[in-house]
JSON list of C-alpha atoms in Angstrom, two decimals:
[
{"chain": "Q", "resi": 301, "resn": "MET", "atom": "CA", "xyz": [-36.25, -57.10, -207.69]},
{"chain": "Q", "resi": 302, "resn": "ARG", "atom": "CA", "xyz": [-37.71, -54.57, -205.09]},
{"chain": "Q", "resi": 303, "resn": "MET", "atom": "CA", "xyz": [-36.34, -54.72, -201.53]},
{"chain": "Q", "resi": 304, "resn": "VAL", "atom": "CA", "xyz": [-38.95, -54.29, -198.80]},
{"chain": "Q", "resi": 305, "resn": "SER", "atom": "CA", "xyz": [-37.54, -52.81, -195.65]},
{"chain": "Q", "resi": 306, "resn": "ASP", "atom": "CA", "xyz": [-38.73, -54.05, -192.36]},
{"chain": "Q", "resi": 307, "resn": "ARG", "atom": "CA", "xyz": [-37.84, -50.74, -190.66]},
{"chain": "Q", "resi": 308, "resn": "ALA", "atom": "CA", "xyz": [-40.55, -49.12, -188.51]},
{"chain": "Q", "resi": 309, "resn": "VAL", "atom": "CA", "xyz": [-41.13, -45.45, -189.17]},
{"chain": "Q", "resi": 310, "resn": "LEU", "atom": "CA", "xyz": [-42.33, -43.06, -186.62]},
{"chain": "Q", "resi": 311, "resn": "THR", "atom": "CA", "xyz": [-43.33, -39.71, -187.84]},
{"chain": "Q", "resi": 312, "resn": "VAL", "atom": "CA", "xyz": [-43.87, -36.72, -185.62]},
{"chain": "Q", "resi": 313, "resn": "THR", "atom": "CA", "xyz": [-46.21, -34.22, -187.20]},
{"chain": "Q", "resi": 314, "resn": "ARG", "atom": "CA", "xyz": [-48.66, -31.54, -186.50]},
{"chain": "Q", "resi": 315, "resn": "LEU", "atom": "CA", "xyz": [-52.33, -32.62, -186.35]},
{"chain": "Q", "resi": 316, "resn": "GLU", "atom": "CA", "xyz": [-54.52, -29.52, -186.18]},
{"chain": "Q", "resi": 317, "resn": "SER", "atom": "CA", "xyz": [-53.36, -27.80, -182.89]},
{"chain": "Q", "resi": 318, "resn": "LEU", "atom": "CA", "xyz": [-51.42, -30.68, -181.43]},
{"chain": "Q", "resi": 319, "resn": "TRP", "atom": "CA", "xyz": [-48.22, -32.54, -182.26]},
{"chain": "Q", "resi": 320, "resn": "CYS", "atom": "CA", "xyz": [-48.63, -36.36, -182.52]},
{"chain": "Q", "resi": 321, "resn": "VAL", "atom": "CA", "xyz": [-46.54, -39.51, -183.49]},
{"chain": "Q", "resi": 322, "resn": "GLU", "atom": "CA", "xyz": [-47.95, -41.45, -186.43]},
{"chain": "Q", "resi": 323, "resn": "GLN", "atom": "CA", "xyz": [-46.77, -45.29, -187.01]},
{"chain": "Q", "resi": 324, "resn": "ASP", "atom": "CA", "xyz": [-48.58, -47.40, -189.48]},
{"chain": "Q", "resi": 325, "resn": "GLY", "atom": "CA", "xyz": [-51.67, -45.37, -189.40]},
{"chain": "Q", "resi": 326, "resn": "GLN", "atom": "CA", "xyz": [-52.07, -45.12, -185.79]},
{"chain": "Q", "resi": 327, "resn": "GLN", "atom": "CA", "xyz": [-51.52, -41.98, -183.86]},
{"chain": "Q", "resi": 328, "resn": "PHE", "atom": "CA", "xyz": [-50.33, -41.60, -180.29]},
{"chain": "Q", "resi": 329, "resn": "GLY", "atom": "CA", "xyz": [-48.29, -39.23, -178.06]},
{"chain": "Q", "resi": 330, "resn": "HIS", "atom": "CA", "xyz": [-50.50, -36.23, -178.66]},
{"chain": "Q", "resi": 331, "resn": "SER", "atom": "CA", "xyz": [-49.29, -33.00, -177.05]},
{"chain": "Q", "resi": 332, "resn": "PRO", "atom": "CA", "xyz": [-49.36, -29.38, -177.64]},
{"chain": "Q", "resi": 333, "resn": "ASP", "atom": "CA", "xyz": [-45.59, -29.36, -177.16]},
{"chain": "Q", "resi": 334, "resn": "LYS", "atom": "CA", "xyz": [-43.48, -30.76, -180.00]},
{"chain": "Q", "resi": 335, "resn": "GLU", "atom": "CA", "xyz": [-40.63, -31.82, -177.61]},
{"chain": "Q", "resi": 336, "resn": "VAL", "atom": "CA", "xyz": [-43.08, -33.99, -175.60]},
{"chain": "Q", "resi": 337, "resn": "ALA", "atom": "CA", "xyz": [-44.37, -35.71, -178.89]},
{"chain": "Q", "resi": 338, "resn": "LYS", "atom": "CA", "xyz": [-40.68, -36.23, -179.91]},
{"chain": "Q", "resi": 339, "resn": "ALA", "atom": "CA", "xyz": [-40.01, -37.79, -176.58]},
{"chain": "Q", "resi": 340, "resn": "ALA", "atom": "CA", "xyz": [-42.87, -40.25, -177.12]},
{"chain": "Q", "resi": 341, "resn": "ALA", "atom": "CA", "xyz": [-41.60, -41.13, -180.52]},
{"chain": "Q", "resi": 342, "resn": "ASN", "atom": "CA", "xyz": [-38.17, -41.77, -179.07]},
{"chain": "Q", "resi": 343, "resn": "ARG", "atom": "CA", "xyz": [-39.42, -44.00, -176.38]},
{"chain": "Q", "resi": 344, "resn": "GLN", "atom": "CA", "xyz": [-41.47, -46.08, -178.88]},
{"chain": "Q", "resi": 345, "resn": "ALA", "atom": "CA", "xyz": [-38.28, -46.19, -181.14]},
{"chain": "Q", "resi": 346, "resn": "ARG", "atom": "CA", "xyz": [-36.14, -47.54, -178.27]},
{"chain": "Q", "resi": 347, "resn": "ALA", "atom": "CA", "xyz": [-38.86, -50.28, -177.50]},
{"chain": "Q", "resi": 348, "resn": "ILE", "atom": "CA", "xyz": [-38.85, -51.33, -181.28]},
{"chain": "Q", "resi": 349, "resn": "MET", "atom": "CA", "xyz": [-34.97, -51.32, -181.36]},
{"chain": "Q", "resi": 350, "resn": "ASP", "atom": "CA", "xyz": [-34.71, -53.44, -178.18]},
{"chain": "Q", "resi": 351, "resn": "SER", "atom": "CA", "xyz": [-37.07, -55.99, -179.79]},
{"chain": "Q", "resi": 352, "resn": "GLY", "atom": "CA", "xyz": [-34.49, -56.23, -182.68]},
{"chain": "Q", "resi": 353, "resn": "ARG", "atom": "CA", "xyz": [-36.38, -54.28, -185.36]},
{"chain": "Q", "resi": 354, "resn": "ALA", "atom": "CA", "xyz": [-34.88, -51.39, -187.18]},
{"chain": "Q", "resi": 355, "resn": "CYS", "atom": "CA", "xyz": [-36.50, -48.05, -186.59]},
{"chain": "Q", "resi": 356, "resn": "GLN", "atom": "CA", "xyz": [-36.61, -44.47, -187.92]},
{"chain": "Q", "resi": 357, "resn": "VAL", "atom": "CA", "xyz": [-37.89, -41.26, -186.35]},
{"chain": "Q", "resi": 358, "resn": "ARG", "atom": "CA", "xyz": [-39.00, -38.50, -188.75]},
{"chain": "Q", "resi": 359, "resn": "ILE", "atom": "CA", "xyz": [-40.03, -35.03, -187.81]},
{"chain": "Q", "resi": 360, "resn": "LEU", "atom": "CA", "xyz": [-42.13, -32.91, -189.99]},
{"chain": "Q", "resi": 361, "resn": "GLY", "atom": "CA", "xyz": [-42.51, -29.12, -189.73]},
{"chain": "Q", "resi": 362, "resn": "GLU", "atom": "CA", "xyz": [-39.25, -28.87, -187.90]},
{"chain": "Q", "resi": 363, "resn": "HIS", "atom": "CA", "xyz": [-38.36, -25.61, -189.80]},
{"chain": "Q", "resi": 364, "resn": "GLY", "atom": "CA", "xyz": [-41.95, -24.29, -190.20]},
{"chain": "Q", "resi": 365, "resn": "PHE", "atom": "CA", "xyz": [-42.57, -26.19, -193.48]},
{"chain": "Q", "resi": 366, "resn": "TRP", "atom": "CA", "xyz": [-45.45, -28.45, -193.39]},
{"chain": "Q", "resi": 367, "resn": "GLY", "atom": "CA", "xyz": [-44.85, -31.39, -195.64]},
{"chain": "Q", "resi": 368, "resn": "ALA", "atom": "CA", "xyz": [-47.45, -33.70, -197.20]}
]
């Protein structure tokens, strides 16, 4: 039996020359500054958690490695 997680996953990633947050195929929080995009992800994560749903924030490219 496969367990399906109801956890929301927010991913901070590089999109061309900007950083953005991706959740369920939607992108938001676009900024040239990674810290601003991370703050947008954390604000969204707090709102999700306040509604009672589990949440995870992932940050790609933190050490200069661009993941697929």
